[in-house]
Short mmCIF file of C-alpha atoms in Angstrom, two decimals:
data_model
loop_
_atom_site.label_atom_id
_atom_site.label_comp_id
_atom_site.label_asym_id
_atom_site.label_seq_id
_atom_site.Cartn_x
_atom_site.Cartn_y
_atom_site.Cartn_z
CA MET A 6 93.52 43.47 88.25
CA ASN A 7 95.30 40.21 89.09
CA GLN A 8 94.18 37.28 86.98
CA ARG A 9 94.36 33.84 88.53
CA LYS A 10 95.97 31.33 86.23
CA MET A 11 95.55 27.60 86.18
CA ARG A 12 98.86 25.79 86.62
CA ILE A 13 99.30 22.67 84.53
CA GLY A 14 102.15 20.20 84.44
CA MET A 15 102.97 16.71 83.28
CA SER A 16 103.94 13.79 85.49
CA ILE A 17 106.31 11.67 83.43
CA ARG A 18 106.34 8.08 84.58
CA GLY A 19 107.83 5.44 82.34
CA HIS A 20 105.89 4.94 79.13
CA GLY A 21 102.72 6.63 80.39
CA TYR A 22 100.08 5.85 82.99
CA HIS A 23 97.96 3.62 80.79
CA PRO A 24 98.94 0.01 81.51
CA ALA A 25 99.21 -0.82 77.83
CA ALA A 26 101.11 2.31 76.73
CA TRP A 27 104.39 0.44 76.38
CA ARG A 28 102.74 -1.95 73.88
CA HIS A 29 101.55 0.84 71.58
CA PRO A 30 103.20 0.51 68.14
CA ALA A 31 104.53 4.09 68.24
CA VAL A 32 106.12 3.73 71.69
CA PRO A 33 109.69 2.42 72.03
CA ALA A 34 109.48 -0.38 74.60
CA ASP A 35 112.97 0.52 75.84
CA GLY A 36 112.25 4.27 75.89
CA THR A 37 112.59 4.54 79.68
CA LEU A 38 116.31 3.79 79.34
CA HIS A 39 117.01 6.47 76.73
CA VAL A 40 117.31 10.19 77.40
CA GLU A 41 115.79 10.95 73.99
CA HIS A 42 112.45 9.54 75.19
CA TYR A 43 112.34 12.09 78.01
CA VAL A 44 113.69 14.93 75.88
CA ARG A 45 110.84 14.44 73.42
CA SER A 46 108.19 14.37 76.14
CA THR A 47 109.61 17.39 77.96
CA GLN A 48 109.93 19.50 74.83
CA ILE A 49 106.32 18.67 73.90
CA ALA A 50 105.23 19.79 77.37
CA GLU A 51 107.21 23.01 77.08
CA ARG A 52 105.82 23.71 73.62
CA GLY A 53 102.34 23.28 75.12
CA LYS A 54 103.13 25.98 77.74
CA LEU A 55 102.92 23.62 80.71
CA ASP A 56 104.41 24.84 83.97
CA MET A 57 106.42 21.79 84.86
CA ILE A 58 107.34 18.19 84.37
CA PHE A 59 107.22 15.94 87.42
CA PHE A 60 108.95 12.64 88.10
CA ALA A 61 107.63 10.19 90.65
CA ASP A 62 110.41 7.92 91.86
CA GLY A 63 111.25 5.16 94.32
CA ALA A 64 114.44 3.78 95.80
CA GLY A 65 113.91 0.33 94.35
CA ILE A 66 111.40 -1.95 92.64
CA ARG A 67 108.31 -1.66 94.79
CA GLN A 68 105.97 -4.08 93.05
CA GLY A 69 105.67 -7.58 94.47
CA ASP A 70 105.78 -10.75 92.38
CA ASN A 71 102.48 -12.21 93.54
CA PRO A 72 101.62 -14.71 92.19
CA PRO A 73 105.12 -15.74 91.04
CA GLY A 74 105.67 -14.67 87.45
CA SER A 75 103.14 -11.81 87.50
CA LEU A 76 105.82 -9.12 87.87
CA ALA A 77 107.15 -9.98 84.42
CA ARG A 78 103.80 -8.72 83.06
CA THR A 79 103.03 -5.81 85.41
CA GLY A 80 106.50 -4.33 85.98
CA ARG A 81 106.47 -2.32 82.77
CA ASP A 82 107.82 0.90 84.33
CA MET A 83 110.10 -0.46 87.03
CA ILE A 84 113.23 0.03 84.89
CA GLU A 85 113.95 3.72 84.25
CA LEU A 86 116.60 6.41 84.56
CA GLU A 87 117.38 8.01 87.93
CA PRO A 88 115.67 11.41 87.71
CA THR A 89 118.09 13.66 89.60
CA MET A 90 120.71 12.61 87.04
CA LEU A 91 118.25 12.97 84.16
CA LEU A 92 116.87 16.45 84.93
CA PRO A 93 120.14 18.35 84.31
CA ALA A 94 120.18 16.88 80.81
CA LEU A 95 116.59 18.03 80.26
CA ALA A 96 117.48 21.48 81.59
CA MET A 97 119.96 21.87 78.75
CA VAL A 98 117.35 21.29 76.02
CA THR A 99 114.54 23.44 77.53
CA THR A 100 114.16 27.06 78.55
CA ASN A 101 111.11 27.74 80.70
CA ILE A 102 109.49 24.55 81.98
CA GLY A 103 109.90 23.63 85.66
CA LEU A 104 111.87 20.48 86.50
CA VAL A 105 110.59 18.56 89.52
CA THR A 106 111.52 15.16 90.85
CA THR A 107 111.02 13.03 93.91
CA ALA A 108 113.77 12.45 96.48
CA SER A 109 113.11 10.42 99.62
CA THR A 110 113.63 11.83 103.10
CA THR A 111 113.90 8.26 104.39
CA TYR A 112 116.91 7.06 102.40
CA ASN A 113 118.86 10.28 101.81
CA GLU A 114 120.66 12.83 103.95
CA PRO A 115 119.66 16.54 104.01
CA TYR A 116 123.05 17.87 102.93
CA ASN A 117 123.13 15.67 99.81
CA ILE A 118 119.59 16.66 98.80
CA ALA A 119 120.15 20.37 99.47
CA ARG A 120 123.29 20.33 97.34
CA ARG A 121 121.72 18.30 94.53
CA PHE A 122 118.66 20.52 94.08
CA ALA A 123 120.64 23.73 94.53
CA THR A 124 122.86 22.56 91.69
CA LEU A 125 119.84 21.72 89.53
CA ASP A 126 118.45 25.19 90.20
CA LEU A 127 121.69 26.76 88.97
CA ILE A 128 121.95 24.52 85.90
CA SER A 129 118.31 25.19 84.96
CA LYS A 130 118.49 28.92 85.80
CA GLY A 131 115.79 28.76 88.44
CA ARG A 132 113.53 25.88 87.42
CA ALA A 133 114.22 23.19 90.05
CA GLY A 134 111.63 21.55 92.31
CA TRP A 135 111.88 18.81 94.94
CA ASN A 136 108.98 16.43 95.60
CA VAL A 137 109.33 15.45 99.27
CA VAL A 138 108.37 11.86 100.09
CA ALA A 139 108.63 9.65 103.16
CA SER A 140 109.24 6.21 101.63
CA TRP A 141 106.70 3.55 102.56
CA SER A 142 107.76 0.35 100.79
CA GLU A 143 109.40 -2.65 102.47
CA HIS A 144 111.07 -3.40 99.13
CA GLU A 145 112.85 -0.06 99.40
CA ALA A 146 113.78 -0.58 103.06
CA GLN A 147 115.47 -3.87 102.20
CA ASN A 148 117.81 -2.01 99.83
CA PHE A 149 119.13 0.03 102.79
CA GLY A 150 119.93 -2.59 105.41
CA LEU A 151 116.43 -2.71 106.95
CA GLU A 152 113.86 -5.50 107.06
CA THR A 153 110.88 -3.16 107.06
CA THR A 154 110.19 0.52 106.75
CA LEU A 155 110.09 2.98 109.64
CA ASP A 156 106.72 3.42 111.33
CA TYR A 157 104.42 6.10 109.94
CA ASP A 158 104.89 8.72 112.66
CA THR A 159 108.67 8.32 112.64
CA ARG A 160 108.86 8.62 108.85
CA TYR A 161 106.93 11.89 108.85
CA ALA A 162 108.74 13.33 111.86
CA ARG A 163 112.04 12.59 110.10
CA SER A 164 110.66 14.12 106.91
CA ALA A 165 109.61 17.36 108.64
CA GLU A 166 113.05 17.78 110.23
CA PHE A 167 114.71 16.86 106.93
CA VAL A 168 112.90 19.67 105.08
CA ASP A 169 113.79 22.17 107.81
CA VAL A 170 117.47 21.24 107.53
CA VAL A 171 117.47 21.47 103.74
CA LYS A 172 115.87 24.91 103.83
CA GLY A 173 118.32 26.01 106.50
CA LEU A 174 121.21 24.95 104.29
CA TRP A 175 119.72 26.81 101.33
CA ASP A 176 119.55 29.92 103.52
CA GLY A 177 123.21 29.66 104.50
CA TRP A 178 124.33 32.24 101.95
CA GLU A 179 122.61 35.62 101.85
CA ASP A 180 122.06 37.59 98.67
CA GLY A 181 125.28 39.33 97.76
CA ALA A 182 127.44 36.99 99.84
CA LEU A 183 129.73 36.20 96.91
CA LEU A 184 131.78 39.35 96.31
CA LEU A 185 134.06 37.87 93.64
CA ASP A 186 136.19 41.00 93.97
CA LYS A 187 139.42 40.36 92.09
CA ALA A 188 140.90 43.74 92.97
CA SER A 189 140.60 43.32 96.74
CA GLY A 190 141.04 39.59 96.73
CA ARG A 191 137.79 39.01 98.68
CA TYR A 192 135.80 36.07 97.34
CA PHE A 193 132.88 36.29 99.75
CA ASP A 194 131.53 38.40 102.61
CA GLU A 195 131.92 36.32 105.75
CA ALA A 196 129.12 38.25 107.46
CA LYS A 197 126.69 36.88 104.86
CA MET A 198 127.70 33.24 105.21
CA HIS A 199 125.99 31.31 108.03
CA VAL A 200 126.83 27.98 109.64
CA LEU A 201 123.60 26.06 110.26
CA ASP A 202 124.89 23.95 113.18
CA HIS A 203 121.67 21.89 113.37
CA HIS A 204 121.24 19.37 116.19
CA GLY A 205 117.91 17.52 116.05
CA ARG A 206 116.23 14.19 116.74
CA PHE A 207 117.33 12.67 113.44
CA PHE A 208 120.07 14.86 112.03
CA LYS A 209 123.23 16.64 113.05
CA VAL A 210 124.35 18.96 110.25
CA ARG A 211 126.96 21.69 110.51
CA GLY A 212 126.83 23.40 107.12
CA PRO A 213 127.18 25.71 105.31
CA LEU A 214 126.23 24.34 101.92
CA ASN A 215 128.97 24.44 99.29
CA VAL A 216 126.53 25.71 96.66
CA ALA A 217 125.24 29.30 96.65
CA CYS A 218 123.37 31.95 94.64
CA MET A 219 120.40 29.83 93.56
CA PRO A 220 118.20 31.82 91.16
CA GLN A 221 114.99 30.95 93.05
CA GLY A 222 116.51 31.30 96.52
CA HIS A 223 114.78 28.01 97.32
CA PRO A 224 113.85 25.35 94.77
CA VAL A 225 110.09 24.74 94.78
CA ILE A 226 108.88 22.24 97.40
CA VAL A 227 106.28 19.74 96.19
CA GLN A 228 104.46 17.21 98.35
CA ALA A 229 101.84 14.53 97.71
CA GLY A 230 100.76 13.12 101.08
CA ALA A 231 97.07 12.55 101.72
CA SER A 232 97.40 11.13 105.24
CA GLU A 233 96.96 13.24 108.37
CA GLN A 234 100.73 13.62 108.72
CA GLY A 235 101.12 14.27 104.99
CA ARG A 236 98.50 17.03 105.02
CA GLU A 237 100.20 18.67 107.97
CA LEU A 238 103.61 18.53 106.28
CA GLY A 239 102.16 19.96 103.08
CA ALA A 240 100.43 22.82 104.89
CA ALA A 241 103.65 23.65 106.73
CA THR A 242 106.23 23.36 103.97
CA ALA A 243 104.91 22.83 100.44
CA ASP A 244 104.60 25.28 97.56
CA VAL A 245 102.69 22.65 95.54
CA ILE A 246 100.70 19.56 96.45
CA TYR A 247 100.09 16.87 93.85
CA ALA A 248 96.65 15.56 94.90
CA ILE A 249 94.79 12.43 93.85
CA ASN A 250 91.12 12.19 94.83
CA GLY A 251 88.38 9.85 93.71
CA SER A 252 85.59 12.42 93.37
CA LEU A 253 85.00 16.16 93.10
CA ASP A 254 83.53 16.27 96.62
CA ALA A 255 86.58 14.51 98.05
CA ALA A 256 88.88 16.88 96.17
CA ARG A 257 87.07 19.94 97.50
CA ALA A 258 87.18 18.59 101.06
CA TYR A 259 90.91 17.88 100.75
CA TYR A 260 91.57 21.35 99.34
CA ALA A 261 89.66 23.09 102.14
CA ASP A 262 91.26 20.93 104.82
CA VAL A 263 94.89 21.50 103.76
CA LYS A 264 94.42 25.22 103.07
CA GLY A 265 92.72 25.55 106.46
CA ARG A 266 95.82 24.23 108.23
CA MET A 267 98.19 26.83 106.80
CA GLY A 268 97.34 29.72 109.13
CA LYS A 269 98.96 28.13 112.17
CA TYR A 270 102.24 28.07 110.24
CA GLY A 271 101.98 31.77 109.38
CA ARG A 272 101.17 31.04 105.75
CA GLU A 273 98.51 32.45 103.42
CA PRO A 274 96.33 30.02 101.39
CA ASP A 275 97.59 31.39 98.07
CA GLU A 276 101.16 30.39 98.99
CA LEU A 277 100.22 26.77 98.23
CA LYS A 278 98.98 25.42 94.91
CA ILE A 279 96.98 22.20 95.06
CA MET A 280 97.14 20.37 91.74
CA PRO A 281 94.80 17.43 91.15
CA ALA A 282 95.74 14.55 88.88
CA PHE A 283 93.86 13.49 85.79
CA CYS A 284 94.74 11.28 82.84
CA PRO A 285 93.41 12.40 79.45
CA VAL A 286 94.05 10.85 76.07
CA VAL A 287 94.53 13.75 73.67
CA GLY A 288 93.88 14.22 69.97
CA GLY A 289 93.12 16.87 67.40
CA THR A 290 89.43 15.92 67.57
CA ARG A 291 87.22 13.94 69.94
CA ALA A 292 87.08 11.15 67.35
CA GLU A 293 90.87 11.00 67.10
CA ALA A 294 91.27 10.89 70.86
CA GLN A 295 88.60 8.19 71.15
CA ALA A 296 90.32 6.10 68.48
CA LYS A 297 93.63 6.37 70.36
CA CYS A 298 91.93 5.44 73.62
CA ASP A 299 90.21 2.45 72.02
CA GLN A 300 93.50 1.24 70.56
CA LEU A 301 95.16 1.43 73.98
CA GLN A 302 92.26 -0.40 75.61
CA GLU A 303 92.51 -3.19 73.04
CA LEU A 304 96.17 -3.67 73.96
CA VAL A 305 95.36 -4.31 77.62
CA ASP A 306 95.87 -7.89 78.73
CA THR A 307 93.68 -8.75 81.75
CA GLY A 308 96.78 -10.43 83.16
CA ASP A 309 98.22 -6.93 83.57
CA PHE A 310 95.97 -6.52 86.61
CA ALA A 311 96.68 -9.91 88.13
CA GLY A 312 99.42 -8.75 90.48
CA GLU A 313 97.03 -6.40 92.26
CA SER A 314 94.87 -9.24 93.56
CA GLY A 315 97.17 -12.25 93.65
CA GLY A 316 95.79 -13.81 90.48
CA GLN A 317 93.68 -13.33 87.37
CA LEU A 318 91.05 -10.68 88.00
CA PRO A 319 87.41 -10.91 87.04
CA ASP A 320 86.26 -8.95 83.99
CA ARG A 321 84.17 -6.70 86.25
CA TYR A 322 87.32 -5.41 88.01
CA VAL A 323 89.20 -4.90 84.77
CA GLN A 324 86.34 -3.00 83.17
CA THR A 325 86.06 -0.75 86.23
CA ALA A 326 89.76 0.01 86.11
CA LEU A 327 89.65 0.76 82.40
CA HIS A 328 86.62 2.99 82.86
CA GLU A 329 88.47 5.02 85.49
CA MET A 330 91.39 5.44 83.08
CA ARG A 331 88.97 6.62 80.43
CA ILE A 332 87.19 9.23 82.53
CA GLY A 333 90.20 10.24 84.68
CA LYS A 334 90.32 11.31 88.31
CA THR A 335 89.85 15.03 88.86
CA GLY A 336 89.31 17.60 91.58
CA GLY A 337 90.95 20.51 93.41
CA ALA A 338 91.21 24.10 92.36
CA ASP A 339 94.66 25.54 91.58
CA GLY A 340 95.76 23.48 88.61
CA GLY A 341 96.14 19.92 87.47
CA THR A 342 98.39 17.04 86.65
CA ILE A 343 97.86 15.41 83.32
CA SER A 344 98.66 12.11 81.71
CA THR A 345 98.57 11.44 78.02
CA ASP A 346 99.35 8.40 75.98
CA PRO A 347 102.78 8.67 74.36
CA GLY A 348 101.70 7.34 70.99
CA SER A 349 101.77 10.55 68.97
CA ASP A 350 103.25 14.02 68.82
CA ASN A 351 100.21 15.23 70.76
CA GLY A 352 100.97 13.04 73.73
CA ALA A 353 103.68 12.09 76.16
CA PRO A 354 103.82 10.27 79.47
CA VAL A 355 101.98 11.88 82.39
CA GLY A 356 102.20 15.33 84.02
CA SER A 357 101.64 17.69 87.00
CA ALA A 358 101.14 21.42 87.64
CA SER A 359 103.19 23.92 89.61
CA LYS A 360 103.95 27.45 90.72
CA LEU A 361 107.18 27.16 88.77
CA ARG A 362 107.93 29.65 86.05
CA ARG A 363 104.79 30.29 84.01
CA GLN A 364 105.24 30.50 80.26
CA GLU A 365 103.27 33.19 78.54
#
């Protein structure tokens, strides 16, 4: 009898998802610039039998400085290592845990992304995953010669074609294409190497990819869109969706909606894992976890929330935000993303779940 297993992972973002995590006495304030910080968190996640670590990422500093000076208080996690460079280092100090990061379809080219994640899959021996995003921030656009971002429909149309091209490049070498036959002098079987020759609305890509023999065939595709276009893209292409919903009812509705779209793409519901996010504070006992949570709450400066409203926020808003951090946001059915405070050996910055290699 097949047993369904919950998939659990950890989304690692900066110092942790609690706004005061970086001020915790046990947390190095400059940890986001040191590989050792991420090694420690990833090895804790692997020791805990999590399926994957997950890096959110952006192509620039996306927070605004409104009012002037507020960014110096709220931009605690805007300085960090570039994750596609970081993950190969983490692959070398882990064995089983999946390695997933974000790469934008708006400010990259398909060939570069296909090559990068194929290489990560080889380095990690089959543990790579790509979180597909269509970048939304004007701050990012202005780093790439644009004044504002592409419109919503264009971004997602580009993203859908981008994923198709990347997958086509990954499929450019069949199993057994590399003969490596020293005696005959044949390095590969030309009948098993395919030129993509893609001509589309956004991309013109010849191929083939100059990386082959990925252990997974395809790295895992992750997606996190909740919009109409994002749900459609996830149903069509994703192996995993990282979902954030405000209530159990909303999570169930999202789950049913996305799974219900898969049939028209010739996919079965079980081919997609939907992993809701939640943010626990962990400890050996409830009392220990509560004490850690209380300590983090005491380190929160109400000014930390000022940038979200253009000024100092009323206590009512701050208390609501802190309450949501305390209880977490949960929902969905296939697994979950977790966040923990990084202030002890029981915790590390946040996490997400995946179909990547399950550790027994």
